[in-house]
Coordinates of C-alpha atoms in Angstrom, one line a residue:
M1 CA 0.0 0.0 0.0
R2 CA 1.3 3.5 -0.8
Q3 CA 0.8 6.9 0.8
N4 CA 2.4 10.0 -0.8
N5 CA 4.7 7.9 -3.0
R6 CA 6.0 6.0 0.0
I7 CA 4.8 2.6 1.1
L8 CA 3.1 1.8 4.3
R9 CA 4.7 -0.8 6.5
P10 CA 2.6 -3.9 7.0
N11 CA 1.9 -4.2 10.7
V12 CA -0.2 -6.0 13.3
G13 CA -1.6 -4.6 16.6
I14 CA -2.8 -6.5 19.6
L15 CA -5.5 -5.6 22.1
L16 CA -4.8 -8.0 25.0
F17 CA -7.7 -8.2 27.4
N18 CA -7.4 -9.7 30.8
Q19 CA -10.2 -11.8 32.4
R20 CA -11.8 -8.6 33.9
G21 CA -11.9 -6.9 30.4
L22 CA -9.0 -4.5 31.0
V23 CA -6.5 -3.8 28.2
F24 CA -2.7 -4.4 28.4
M25 CA -0.7 -1.1 27.9
A26 CA 3.1 -0.8 27.9
R27 CA 5.3 2.2 28.2
R28 CA 7.8 2.7 25.3
T29 CA 11.4 3.2 26.3
G30 CA 12.2 5.6 23.4
D31 CA 11.8 6.6 19.8
D32 CA 12.3 4.1 17.0
G33 CA 13.2 6.4 14.0
P34 CA 10.1 8.0 12.7
E35 CA 8.0 6.2 15.4
V36 CA 8.6 9.1 17.9
I37 CA 7.4 9.4 21.4
E38 CA 5.6 12.6 22.5
P39 CA 6.4 13.4 26.2
G40 CA 3.6 12.3 28.4
F41 CA 2.2 9.9 25.8
E42 CA 4.6 6.9 26.0
W43 CA 1.9 4.2 26.5
Q44 CA 0.7 1.9 23.7
M45 CA -0.5 -1.6 23.0
A46 CA 1.8 -4.3 21.5
Q47 CA 2.3 -4.0 17.7
G48 CA 5.0 -4.9 15.2
G49 CA 5.9 -5.5 11.6
V50 CA 4.8 -8.4 9.5
D51 CA 7.6 -10.5 7.9
E52 CA 7.4 -11.3 4.2
N53 CA 4.8 -14.1 3.5
E54 CA 3.9 -14.3 7.2
D55 CA 0.3 -15.1 8.2
L56 CA -1.1 -12.0 10.0
E57 CA -2.4 -13.9 13.1
A58 CA 1.0 -15.7 13.3
A59 CA 2.7 -12.2 13.2
A60 CA 0.4 -10.9 16.0
R61 CA 1.2 -13.9 18.2
R62 CA 4.9 -13.6 17.4
E63 CA 5.0 -9.8 18.2
L64 CA 3.0 -10.3 21.4
A65 CA 5.5 -13.0 22.6
E66 CA 8.6 -10.9 21.5
E67 CA 7.4 -7.7 23.2
T68 CA 5.7 -9.1 26.3
G69 CA 6.5 -12.7 26.7
V70 CA 2.8 -13.5 26.6
T71 CA 1.9 -16.7 24.8
H72 CA -1.2 -18.0 26.6
V73 CA -4.0 -16.2 24.7
T74 CA -7.3 -17.0 23.0
L75 CA -8.3 -15.1 19.8
L76 CA -11.4 -13.0 20.4
S77 CA -11.7 -11.1 17.1
Q78 CA -9.8 -9.5 14.2
L79 CA -10.6 -6.3 12.3
T80 CA -11.3 -7.2 8.6
E81 CA -9.8 -3.9 7.3
P82 CA -6.4 -2.5 8.2
L83 CA -6.2 0.8 10.1
I84 CA -3.6 3.3 8.9
Y85 CA -1.5 5.9 10.7
L86 CA 1.2 8.2 9.2
W87 CA 4.4 9.1 11.1
P88 CA 5.1 12.8 11.8
A89 CA 7.9 14.4 9.7
Y90 CA 11.2 12.8 10.6
R91 CA 14.5 14.6 10.4
G92 CA 16.6 12.2 12.4
P93 CA 19.5 9.9 11.3
A94 CA 19.0 7.3 8.7
H95 CA 16.7 4.5 10.0
R96 CA 15.4 1.1 9.0
L97 CA 11.8 2.6 8.8
D98 CA 12.7 5.7 6.7
R99 CA 11.3 4.3 3.5
F100 CA 7.8 4.0 5.1
A101 CA 5.2 6.8 5.4
G102 CA 3.5 5.0 8.3
Q103 CA 1.9 1.7 9.1
S104 CA -1.1 -0.3 7.8
Q105 CA -2.2 -2.3 10.8
T106 CA -4.3 -5.3 11.1
W107 CA -5.6 -5.5 14.7
F108 CA -6.4 -8.6 16.8
A109 CA -8.1 -8.9 20.2
Y110 CA -7.0 -11.7 22.5
R111 CA -8.0 -12.8 25.9
F112 CA -5.0 -13.3 28.2
E113 CA -5.3 -16.8 29.7
G114 CA -2.0 -17.0 31.5
D115 CA -0.6 -15.8 34.8
E116 CA 0.7 -12.3 35.1
S117 CA 4.1 -13.8 35.9
E118 CA 4.3 -14.7 32.2
I119 CA 4.6 -11.0 31.3
D120 CA 8.2 -10.2 30.6
L121 CA 9.1 -7.0 28.8
S122 CA 12.8 -8.0 28.5
H123 CA 12.2 -9.8 25.2
A124 CA 13.5 -8.1 22.0
E125 CA 14.6 -9.0 18.5
P126 CA 18.3 -10.0 18.3
G127 CA 20.4 -6.9 18.5
M128 CA 17.5 -4.7 19.6
E129 CA 16.7 -3.2 23.0
P130 CA 13.4 -4.0 24.6
E131 CA 10.7 -1.6 23.5
F132 CA 8.9 -1.3 26.9
D133 CA 10.0 -0.8 30.5
A134 CA 6.6 -0.9 32.3
W135 CA 3.1 -2.3 31.8
R136 CA -0.4 -2.0 33.3
W137 CA -4.0 -3.0 32.8
E138 CA -6.2 -0.1 31.6
R139 CA -9.9 0.5 30.8
L140 CA -10.5 0.5 27.1
E141 CA -12.1 3.9 27.0
R142 CA -8.9 5.5 28.4
V143 CA -6.3 4.0 25.9
A144 CA -6.6 6.7 23.2
D145 CA -5.8 9.4 25.7
Q146 CA -2.5 7.9 26.5
V147 CA -0.9 7.4 23.0
V148 CA 1.0 9.7 20.7
S149 CA -1.2 12.0 18.7
Y150 CA -0.6 10.3 15.3
K151 CA -2.0 7.0 16.7
R152 CA -5.1 8.4 18.5
E153 CA -7.5 8.1 15.7
V154 CA -6.6 4.4 15.3
Y155 CA -7.0 3.8 19.0
A156 CA -10.4 5.6 19.0
R157 CA -11.6 3.3 16.3
L158 CA -10.3 0.3 18.3
M159 CA -12.3 1.4 21.3
V160 CA -15.5 1.1 19.3
A161 CA -14.6 -2.1 17.4
F162 CA -13.6 -4.1 20.4
K163 CA -15.9 -2.6 23.1
P164 CA -17.9 -5.9 23.5
F165 CA -14.8 -7.5 25.1
A166 CA -14.1 -4.6 27.5
A167 CA -15.0 -4.2 31.1
P168 CA -18.4 -2.5 31.5

């Protein structure tokens, strides 16, 4: 997919609900090239790139495990159409994500079936630092208020799409 003559990075996003209907949120440790952090808005849900020829749900499960250590989940739902966000203007050093204008995300909702001791933010791709340094459970209606401005519209749409799985 293209946006302004630049391609969008294929990506998956994960809403992880606990048994009480709260959503897993993690605090980013820093910028990742054009994926910049705005002070006070460091929280987000797990997400990540899709490898070439990778099944989207397999990518979601892989990213969830890589970023959080979580593997004990049950699939609740998947959005049928990707949601898109564009990165803000980036003037930093050359970066692996430079060629992309933003991300085209397929979102999945899972129910966490494990014990919280399974959550381990120290996982990362080889040669990369962990993306997150803290986590918490949050009410679905509050998640869009805690993310960077360029992701807010996507998160607002997720709040509507996955509301049936959330705490009342």
